[in-house]
Coordinates of C-alpha atoms in Angstrom, one line a residue:
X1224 CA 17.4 -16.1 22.6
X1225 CA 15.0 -13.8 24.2
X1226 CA 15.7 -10.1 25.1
X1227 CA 16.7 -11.2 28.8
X1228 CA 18.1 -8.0 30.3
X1229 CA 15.2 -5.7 28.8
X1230 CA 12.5 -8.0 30.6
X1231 CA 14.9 -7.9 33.6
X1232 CA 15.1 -3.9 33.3
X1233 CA 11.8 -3.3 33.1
X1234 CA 10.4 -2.7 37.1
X1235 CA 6.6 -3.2 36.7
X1236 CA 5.5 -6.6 37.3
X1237 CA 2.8 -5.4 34.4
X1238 CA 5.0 -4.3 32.1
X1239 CA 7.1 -7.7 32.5
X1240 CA 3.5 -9.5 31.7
X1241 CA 3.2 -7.7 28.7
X1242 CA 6.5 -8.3 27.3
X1243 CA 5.7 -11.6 27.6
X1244 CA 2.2 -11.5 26.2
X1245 CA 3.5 -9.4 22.8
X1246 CA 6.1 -12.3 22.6
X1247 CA 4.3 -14.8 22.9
X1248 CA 1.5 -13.5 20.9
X1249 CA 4.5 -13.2 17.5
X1250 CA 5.3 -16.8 17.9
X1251 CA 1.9 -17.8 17.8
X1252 CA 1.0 -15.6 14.5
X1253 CA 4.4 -17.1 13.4
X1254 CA 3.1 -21.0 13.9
X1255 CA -0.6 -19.7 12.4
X1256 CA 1.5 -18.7 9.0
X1257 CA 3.6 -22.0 9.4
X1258 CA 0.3 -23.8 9.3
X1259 CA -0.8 -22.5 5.8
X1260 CA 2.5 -21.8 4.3
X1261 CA 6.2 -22.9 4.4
X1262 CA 8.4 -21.3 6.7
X1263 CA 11.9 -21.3 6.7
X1264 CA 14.3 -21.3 9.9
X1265 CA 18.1 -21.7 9.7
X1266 CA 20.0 -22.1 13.1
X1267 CA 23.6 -21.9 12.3
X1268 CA 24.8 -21.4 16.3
X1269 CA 23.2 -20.8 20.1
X1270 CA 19.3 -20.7 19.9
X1271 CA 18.0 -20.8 23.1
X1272 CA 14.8 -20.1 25.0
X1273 CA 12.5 -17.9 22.4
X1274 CA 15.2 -18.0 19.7
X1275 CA 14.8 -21.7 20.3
X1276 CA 10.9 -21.7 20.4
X1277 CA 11.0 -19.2 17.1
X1278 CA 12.9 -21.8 15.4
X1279 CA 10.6 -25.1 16.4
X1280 CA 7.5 -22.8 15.0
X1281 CA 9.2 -23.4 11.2
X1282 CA 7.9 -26.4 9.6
X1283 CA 11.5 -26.5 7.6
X1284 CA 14.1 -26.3 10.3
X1285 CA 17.7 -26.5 9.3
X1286 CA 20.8 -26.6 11.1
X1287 CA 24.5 -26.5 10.6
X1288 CA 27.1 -28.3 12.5
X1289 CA 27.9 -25.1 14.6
X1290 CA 24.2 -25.5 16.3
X1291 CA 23.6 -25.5 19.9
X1292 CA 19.8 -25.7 21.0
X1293 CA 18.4 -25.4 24.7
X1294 CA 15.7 -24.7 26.9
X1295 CA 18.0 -22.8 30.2
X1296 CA 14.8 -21.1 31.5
X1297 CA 15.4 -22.5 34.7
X1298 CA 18.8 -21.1 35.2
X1299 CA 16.6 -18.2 35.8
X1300 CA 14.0 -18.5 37.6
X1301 CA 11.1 -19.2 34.9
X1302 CA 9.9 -21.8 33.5
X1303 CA 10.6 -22.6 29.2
X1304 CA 8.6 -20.8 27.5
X1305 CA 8.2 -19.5 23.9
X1306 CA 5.7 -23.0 22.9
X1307 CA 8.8 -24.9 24.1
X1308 CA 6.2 -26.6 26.6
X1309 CA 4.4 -28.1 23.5
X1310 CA 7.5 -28.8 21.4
X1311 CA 9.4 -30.3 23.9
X1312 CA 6.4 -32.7 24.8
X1313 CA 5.2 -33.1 20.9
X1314 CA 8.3 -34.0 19.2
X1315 CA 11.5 -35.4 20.4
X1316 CA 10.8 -39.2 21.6
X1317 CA 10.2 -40.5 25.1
X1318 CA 10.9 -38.4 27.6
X1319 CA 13.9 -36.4 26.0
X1320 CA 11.4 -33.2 26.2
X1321 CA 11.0 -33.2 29.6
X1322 CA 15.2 -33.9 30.3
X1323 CA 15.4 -30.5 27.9
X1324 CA 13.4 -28.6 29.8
X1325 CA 14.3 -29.4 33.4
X1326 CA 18.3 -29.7 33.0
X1327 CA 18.6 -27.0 29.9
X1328 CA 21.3 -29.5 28.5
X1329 CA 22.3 -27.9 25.2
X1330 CA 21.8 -30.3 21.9
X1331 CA 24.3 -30.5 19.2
X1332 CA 23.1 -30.7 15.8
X1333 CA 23.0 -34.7 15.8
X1334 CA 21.4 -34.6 18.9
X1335 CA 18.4 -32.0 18.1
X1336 CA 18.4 -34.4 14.6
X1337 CA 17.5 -37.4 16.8
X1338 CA 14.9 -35.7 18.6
X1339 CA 13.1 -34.5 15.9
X1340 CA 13.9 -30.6 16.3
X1341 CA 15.4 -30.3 13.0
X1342 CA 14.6 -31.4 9.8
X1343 CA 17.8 -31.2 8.0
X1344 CA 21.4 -30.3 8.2
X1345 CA 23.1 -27.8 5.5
X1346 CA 26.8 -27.5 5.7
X1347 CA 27.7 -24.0 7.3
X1348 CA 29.3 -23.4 4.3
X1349 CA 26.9 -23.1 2.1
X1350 CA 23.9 -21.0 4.2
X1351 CA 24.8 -17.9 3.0
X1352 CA 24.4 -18.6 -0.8
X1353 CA 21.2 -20.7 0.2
X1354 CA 19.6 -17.8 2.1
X1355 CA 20.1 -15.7 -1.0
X1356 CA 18.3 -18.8 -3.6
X1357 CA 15.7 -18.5 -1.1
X1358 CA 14.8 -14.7 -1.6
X1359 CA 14.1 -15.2 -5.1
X1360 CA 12.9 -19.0 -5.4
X1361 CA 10.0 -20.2 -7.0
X1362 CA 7.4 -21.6 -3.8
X1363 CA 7.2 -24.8 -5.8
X1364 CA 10.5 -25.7 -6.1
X1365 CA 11.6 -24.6 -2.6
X1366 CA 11.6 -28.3 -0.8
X1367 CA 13.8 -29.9 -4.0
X1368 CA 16.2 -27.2 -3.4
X1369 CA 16.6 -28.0 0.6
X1370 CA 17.1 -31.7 -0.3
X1371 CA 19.6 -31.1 -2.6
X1372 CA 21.3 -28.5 0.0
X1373 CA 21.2 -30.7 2.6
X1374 CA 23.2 -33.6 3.7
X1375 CA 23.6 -35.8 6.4
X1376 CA 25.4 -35.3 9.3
X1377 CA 28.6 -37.7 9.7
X1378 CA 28.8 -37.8 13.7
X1379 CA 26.0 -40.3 16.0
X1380 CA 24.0 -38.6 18.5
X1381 CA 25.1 -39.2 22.2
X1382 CA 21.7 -38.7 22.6
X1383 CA 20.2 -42.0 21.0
X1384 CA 22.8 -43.7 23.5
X1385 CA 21.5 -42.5 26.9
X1386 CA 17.6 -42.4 25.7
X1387 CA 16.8 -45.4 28.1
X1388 CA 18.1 -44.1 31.0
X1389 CA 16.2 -40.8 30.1
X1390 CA 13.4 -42.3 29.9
X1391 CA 13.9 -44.1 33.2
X1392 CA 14.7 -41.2 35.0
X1393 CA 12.8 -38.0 33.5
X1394 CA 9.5 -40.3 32.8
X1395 CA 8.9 -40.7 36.7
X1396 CA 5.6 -39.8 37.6
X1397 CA 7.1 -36.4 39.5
X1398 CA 9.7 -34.2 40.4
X1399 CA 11.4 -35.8 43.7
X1400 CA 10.9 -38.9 41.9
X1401 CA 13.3 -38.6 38.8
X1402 CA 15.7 -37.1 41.2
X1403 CA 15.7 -40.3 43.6
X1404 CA 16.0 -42.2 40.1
X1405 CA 18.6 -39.9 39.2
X1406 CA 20.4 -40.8 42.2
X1407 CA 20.1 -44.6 42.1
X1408 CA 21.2 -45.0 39.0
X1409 CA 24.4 -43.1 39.5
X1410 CA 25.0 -45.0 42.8
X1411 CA 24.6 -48.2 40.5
X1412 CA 26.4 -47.0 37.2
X1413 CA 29.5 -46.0 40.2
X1414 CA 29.5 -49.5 41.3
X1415 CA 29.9 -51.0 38.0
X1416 CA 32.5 -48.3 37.2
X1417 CA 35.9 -49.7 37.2
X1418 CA 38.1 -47.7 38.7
X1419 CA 41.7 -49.2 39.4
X1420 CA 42.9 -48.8 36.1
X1421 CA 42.1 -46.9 32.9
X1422 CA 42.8 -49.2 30.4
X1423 CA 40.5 -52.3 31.7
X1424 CA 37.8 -49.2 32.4
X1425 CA 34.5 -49.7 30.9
X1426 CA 34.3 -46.6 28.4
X1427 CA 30.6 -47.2 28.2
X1428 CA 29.9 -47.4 31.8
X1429 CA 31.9 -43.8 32.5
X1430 CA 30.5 -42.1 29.7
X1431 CA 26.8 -43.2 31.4
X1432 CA 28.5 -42.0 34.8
X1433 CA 29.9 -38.7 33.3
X1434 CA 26.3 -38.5 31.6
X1435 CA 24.1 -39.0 34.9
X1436 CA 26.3 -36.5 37.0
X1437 CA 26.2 -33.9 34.3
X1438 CA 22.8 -34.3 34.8
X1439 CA 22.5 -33.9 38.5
X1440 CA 25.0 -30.9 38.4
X1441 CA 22.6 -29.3 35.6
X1442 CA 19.9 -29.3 37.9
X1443 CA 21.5 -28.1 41.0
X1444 CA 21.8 -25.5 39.6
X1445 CA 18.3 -24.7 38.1
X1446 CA 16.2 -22.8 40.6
X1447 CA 13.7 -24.7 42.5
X1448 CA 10.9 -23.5 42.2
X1449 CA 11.4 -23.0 38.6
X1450 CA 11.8 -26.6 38.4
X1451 CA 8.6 -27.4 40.4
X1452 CA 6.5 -25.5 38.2
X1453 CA 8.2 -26.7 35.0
X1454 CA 7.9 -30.2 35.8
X1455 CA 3.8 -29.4 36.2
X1456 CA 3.8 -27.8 32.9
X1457 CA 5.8 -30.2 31.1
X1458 CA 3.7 -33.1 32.7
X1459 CA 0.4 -31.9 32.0
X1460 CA 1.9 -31.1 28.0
X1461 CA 2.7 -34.2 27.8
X1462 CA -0.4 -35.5 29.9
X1463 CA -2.9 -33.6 27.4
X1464 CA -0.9 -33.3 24.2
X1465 CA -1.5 -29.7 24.4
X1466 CA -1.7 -27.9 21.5
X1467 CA 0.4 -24.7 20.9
X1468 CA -2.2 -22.0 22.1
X1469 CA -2.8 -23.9 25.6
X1470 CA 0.9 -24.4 26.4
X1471 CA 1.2 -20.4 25.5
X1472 CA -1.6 -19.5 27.8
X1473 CA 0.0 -21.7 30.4
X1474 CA 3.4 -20.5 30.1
X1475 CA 1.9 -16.6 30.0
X1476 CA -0.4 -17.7 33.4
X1477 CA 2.8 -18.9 35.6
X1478 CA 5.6 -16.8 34.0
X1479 CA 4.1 -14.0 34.8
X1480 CA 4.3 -14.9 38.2
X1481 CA 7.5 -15.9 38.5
X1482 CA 9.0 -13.1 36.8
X1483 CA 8.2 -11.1 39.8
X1484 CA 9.9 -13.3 41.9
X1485 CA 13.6 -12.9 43.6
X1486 CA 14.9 -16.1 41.7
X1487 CA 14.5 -14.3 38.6
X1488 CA 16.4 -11.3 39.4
X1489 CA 18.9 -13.8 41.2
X1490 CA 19.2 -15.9 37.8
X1491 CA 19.4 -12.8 35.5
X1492 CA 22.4 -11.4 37.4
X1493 CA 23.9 -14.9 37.7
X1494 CA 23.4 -15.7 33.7
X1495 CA 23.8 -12.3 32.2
X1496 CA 24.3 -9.4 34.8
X1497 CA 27.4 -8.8 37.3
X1498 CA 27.4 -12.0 38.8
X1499 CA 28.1 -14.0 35.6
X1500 CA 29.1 -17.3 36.2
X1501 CA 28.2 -17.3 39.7
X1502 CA 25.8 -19.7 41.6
X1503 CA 22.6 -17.9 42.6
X1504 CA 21.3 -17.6 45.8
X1505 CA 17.8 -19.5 45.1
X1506 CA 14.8 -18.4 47.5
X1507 CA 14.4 -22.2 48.3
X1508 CA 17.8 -24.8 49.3
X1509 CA 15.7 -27.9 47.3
X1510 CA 12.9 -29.4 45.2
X1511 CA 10.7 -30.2 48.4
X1512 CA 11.7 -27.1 49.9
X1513 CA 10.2 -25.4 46.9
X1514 CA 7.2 -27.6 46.2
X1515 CA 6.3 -27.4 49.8
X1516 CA 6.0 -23.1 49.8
X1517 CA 2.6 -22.4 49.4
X1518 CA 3.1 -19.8 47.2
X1519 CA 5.0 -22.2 44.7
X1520 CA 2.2 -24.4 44.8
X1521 CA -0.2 -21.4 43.9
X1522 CA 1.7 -20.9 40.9
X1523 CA 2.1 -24.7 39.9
X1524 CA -1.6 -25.0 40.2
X1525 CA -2.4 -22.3 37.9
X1526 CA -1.2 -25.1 35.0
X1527 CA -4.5 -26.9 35.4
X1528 CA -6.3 -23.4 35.3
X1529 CA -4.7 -22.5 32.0
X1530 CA -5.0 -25.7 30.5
X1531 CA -9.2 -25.9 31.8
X1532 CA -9.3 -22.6 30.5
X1533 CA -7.9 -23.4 27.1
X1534 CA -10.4 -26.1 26.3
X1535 CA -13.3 -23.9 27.5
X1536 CA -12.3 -21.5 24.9
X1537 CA -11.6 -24.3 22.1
X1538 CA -15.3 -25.5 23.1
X1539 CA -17.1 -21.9 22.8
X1540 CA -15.3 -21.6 19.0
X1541 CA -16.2 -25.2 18.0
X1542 CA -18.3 -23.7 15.6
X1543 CA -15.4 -23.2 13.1
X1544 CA -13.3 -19.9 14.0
X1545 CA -9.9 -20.0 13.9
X1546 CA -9.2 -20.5 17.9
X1547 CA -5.6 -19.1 17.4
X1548 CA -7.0 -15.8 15.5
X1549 CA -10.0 -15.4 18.6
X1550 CA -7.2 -16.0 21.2
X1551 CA -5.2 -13.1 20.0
X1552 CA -8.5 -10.7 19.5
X1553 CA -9.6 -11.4 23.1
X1554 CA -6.0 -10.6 24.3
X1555 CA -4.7 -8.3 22.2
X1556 CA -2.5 -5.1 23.5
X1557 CA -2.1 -3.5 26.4
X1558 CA -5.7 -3.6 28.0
X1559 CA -5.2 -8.0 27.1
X1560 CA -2.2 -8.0 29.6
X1561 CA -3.5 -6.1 32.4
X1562 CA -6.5 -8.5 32.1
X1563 CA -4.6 -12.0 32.4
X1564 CA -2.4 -10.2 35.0
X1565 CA -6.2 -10.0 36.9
X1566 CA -7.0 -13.0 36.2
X1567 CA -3.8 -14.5 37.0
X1568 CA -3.7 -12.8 40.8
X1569 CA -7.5 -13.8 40.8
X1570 CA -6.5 -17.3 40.7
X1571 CA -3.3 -16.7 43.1
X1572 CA -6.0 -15.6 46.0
X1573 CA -7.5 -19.1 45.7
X1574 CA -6.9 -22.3 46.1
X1575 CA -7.4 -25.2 42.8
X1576 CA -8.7 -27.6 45.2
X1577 CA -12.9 -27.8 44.8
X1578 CA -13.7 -26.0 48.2
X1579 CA -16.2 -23.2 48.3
X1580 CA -15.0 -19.9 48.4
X1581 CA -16.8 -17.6 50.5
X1582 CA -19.2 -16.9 47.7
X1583 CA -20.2 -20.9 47.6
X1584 CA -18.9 -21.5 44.1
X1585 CA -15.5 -23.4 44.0
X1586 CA -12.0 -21.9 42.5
X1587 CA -12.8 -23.2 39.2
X1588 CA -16.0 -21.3 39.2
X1589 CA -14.4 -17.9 40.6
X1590 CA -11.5 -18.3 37.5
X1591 CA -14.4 -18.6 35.2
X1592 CA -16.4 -15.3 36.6
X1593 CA -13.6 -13.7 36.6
X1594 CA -12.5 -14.9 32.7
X1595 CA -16.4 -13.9 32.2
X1596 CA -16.1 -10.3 33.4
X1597 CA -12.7 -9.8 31.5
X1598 CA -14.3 -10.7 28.6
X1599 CA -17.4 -8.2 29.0
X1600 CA -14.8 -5.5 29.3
X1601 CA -12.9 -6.6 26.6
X1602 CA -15.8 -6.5 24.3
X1603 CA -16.9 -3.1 26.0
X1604 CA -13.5 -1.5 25.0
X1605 CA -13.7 -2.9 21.4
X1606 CA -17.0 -1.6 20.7
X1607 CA -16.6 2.0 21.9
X1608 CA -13.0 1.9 19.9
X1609 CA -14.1 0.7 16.8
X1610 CA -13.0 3.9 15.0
X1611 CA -9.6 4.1 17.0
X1612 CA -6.4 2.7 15.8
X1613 CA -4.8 -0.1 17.8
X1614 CA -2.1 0.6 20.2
X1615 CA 1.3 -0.3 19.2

């Protein structure tokens, strides 16, 4: 996964953006090379988070038995990130994207099979010798040589088995929604339970039981805010079927926020730091808690910003230019962070709903001065530095 405790280390809120920002802006030149040419990723363990979203950007994505795949963002404050808002919402069927994202249940190898997040297995065996045919493989025989490395996997998802009742549940229409569904059908699957003896007990109805309280223990203990502001992401992914670059500019816009926030530091120590293993001490004691703070709701509206902003920018390089390539030159580098930190406390001070601001223009209009100025000075900087080297 990502480099947690060195984001978590690092006091300035700024600094924290552009960690993020140079992060996000690898995966994306990874996906742009994945798009002309084949690109490999092996998972042979725990990839989580950006380790996770590093191997989804492959277009050959094998696994071994051993593999564990997850999305625990939550668990610490944030919302996924690393393009898992597109994956998740692109790939695996239903509403399995969305259950990853807001619970951070990890997926065994049959499991991320199912879903579509891998596209073969290789016996763990047998990665090693295959990592060393790939270093000096011919390009055109690379794809015969993964089918005949790979094999199928012997065990069924659990997955496949519970996909109806995630799509009951996690394809509610909002947050507090898939919880009260949550809730009912435990109640109901704990009815049917039989629980006088364990040899006339239903083995299907308390593995659905075990299942759905796994799930409500998963996200009791994500924080919840995070959640709120996850479950707008993922819905307008899914909503939009946003490409890649939008669900990066969307993840960069309310990450950066939340970084800054006390659940993050609360999750971090909780996770990784001293209090490993602990239960955090969220800023908020529920969802409606957390979707009724004002602030929350600040940062959850800043999805429909990014994503409005995204198709502005896809409509002013209609004309042909790679949109991925003019996304990274507009924010390349130190000066490109401080200027979607701007913009992102820009859009904090107002509100997403159409009313005037003082100026008479509405908070869509101010985000789009304000996106106009930043790109002035961008393209001020660039032409006065033509003969400087980039910054590291």
């Amino acid at each position: 996964g990502g480099d947690v405790r060195s984001l978590a280390r690092r006091t300035s809120i700024a600094e924290r953006a552009c960690f993020l920002h140079l992060e996000y802006a690898a995966l994306a030149a990874v996906a742009e090379v994945a798009r002309r040419k084949p690109v490999v990723a092996i998972s042979d363990g725990v990839t989580v988070g950006a380790g996770l979203g590093l191997f989804l950007n492959a277009n050959r994505r094998l696994l071994s038995a051993r593999a564990t795949l997850s999305a625990p963002e939550c668990a610490i404050g944030i919302c996924p990130d690393a393009g898992l808002t597109h994956h998740l919402a692109t790939g695996p069927p239903g509403f399995v994207g969305m259950y990853a994202a807001l619970t951070g249940a990890a997926f065994t190898a049959q499991d991320a099979m199912y879903a579509g997040l891998a596209t073969g297995h290789v016996p763990g065996a047998r990665i090693g010798a295959l990592i060393q045919q790939l270093r000096t493989l011919e390009l055109r025989g690379l794809d015969a040589l993964l089918a005949a490395e790979c094999e199928p996997l012997r065990a069924h998802s659990t997955l496949a088995r519970v996909q109806a009742r995630v799509d009951a549940i996690f394809g509610q229409p909002g947050l507090e929604q898939a919880l009260q569904a949550l809730a009912c059908s435990r109640d109901e699957v704990r009815k049917r339970a039989p629980t006088d003896s364990a040899l006339n007990a239903d083995k299907r109805l308390h593995a659905s039981l075990s299942w759905l309280q796994q799930c409500e223990d998963q996200l009791g203990r994500r924080a919840p805010a995070a959640l709120v502001v996850c479950r707008r992401v993922l819905g307008g992914s899914y909503e939009r079927r946003a490409p890649l670059r939008a669900c990066l500019l969307t993840e960069l816009a309310v990450n950066q926020q939340l970084i800054g926030d006390a659940d993050f530091a609360a999750g971090v120590q909780a996770v990784l730091g001293e209090r490993k293993g602990q239960t955090p001490s969220w800023k908020h004691a529920d969802v409606a808690e957390a979707a009724s703070d004002k602030r929350v709701a600040r940062v959850a509206d800043l999805v429909e910003l990014a994503f409005d902003y995204d198709e502005k920018l896809a409509l002013a390089h209609a004309d042909g230019d790679d949109l991925n390539e003019a996304w990274g030159r507009e924010r390349t580098g130190q000066n490109a962070a401080a200027s979607a930190s701007r913009q992102a406390q820009a859009e904090l001070s107002v509100s997403t709903a159409d009313r005037a601001d003082p100026a008479g223009g509405t908070a869509h209009d101010a985000l789009r001065a304000d996106t106009a100025d930043d790109d002035r000075e961008d393209n001020n900087n660039s032409s006065g530095d033509q003969d400087q080297p980039r910054s590291k």
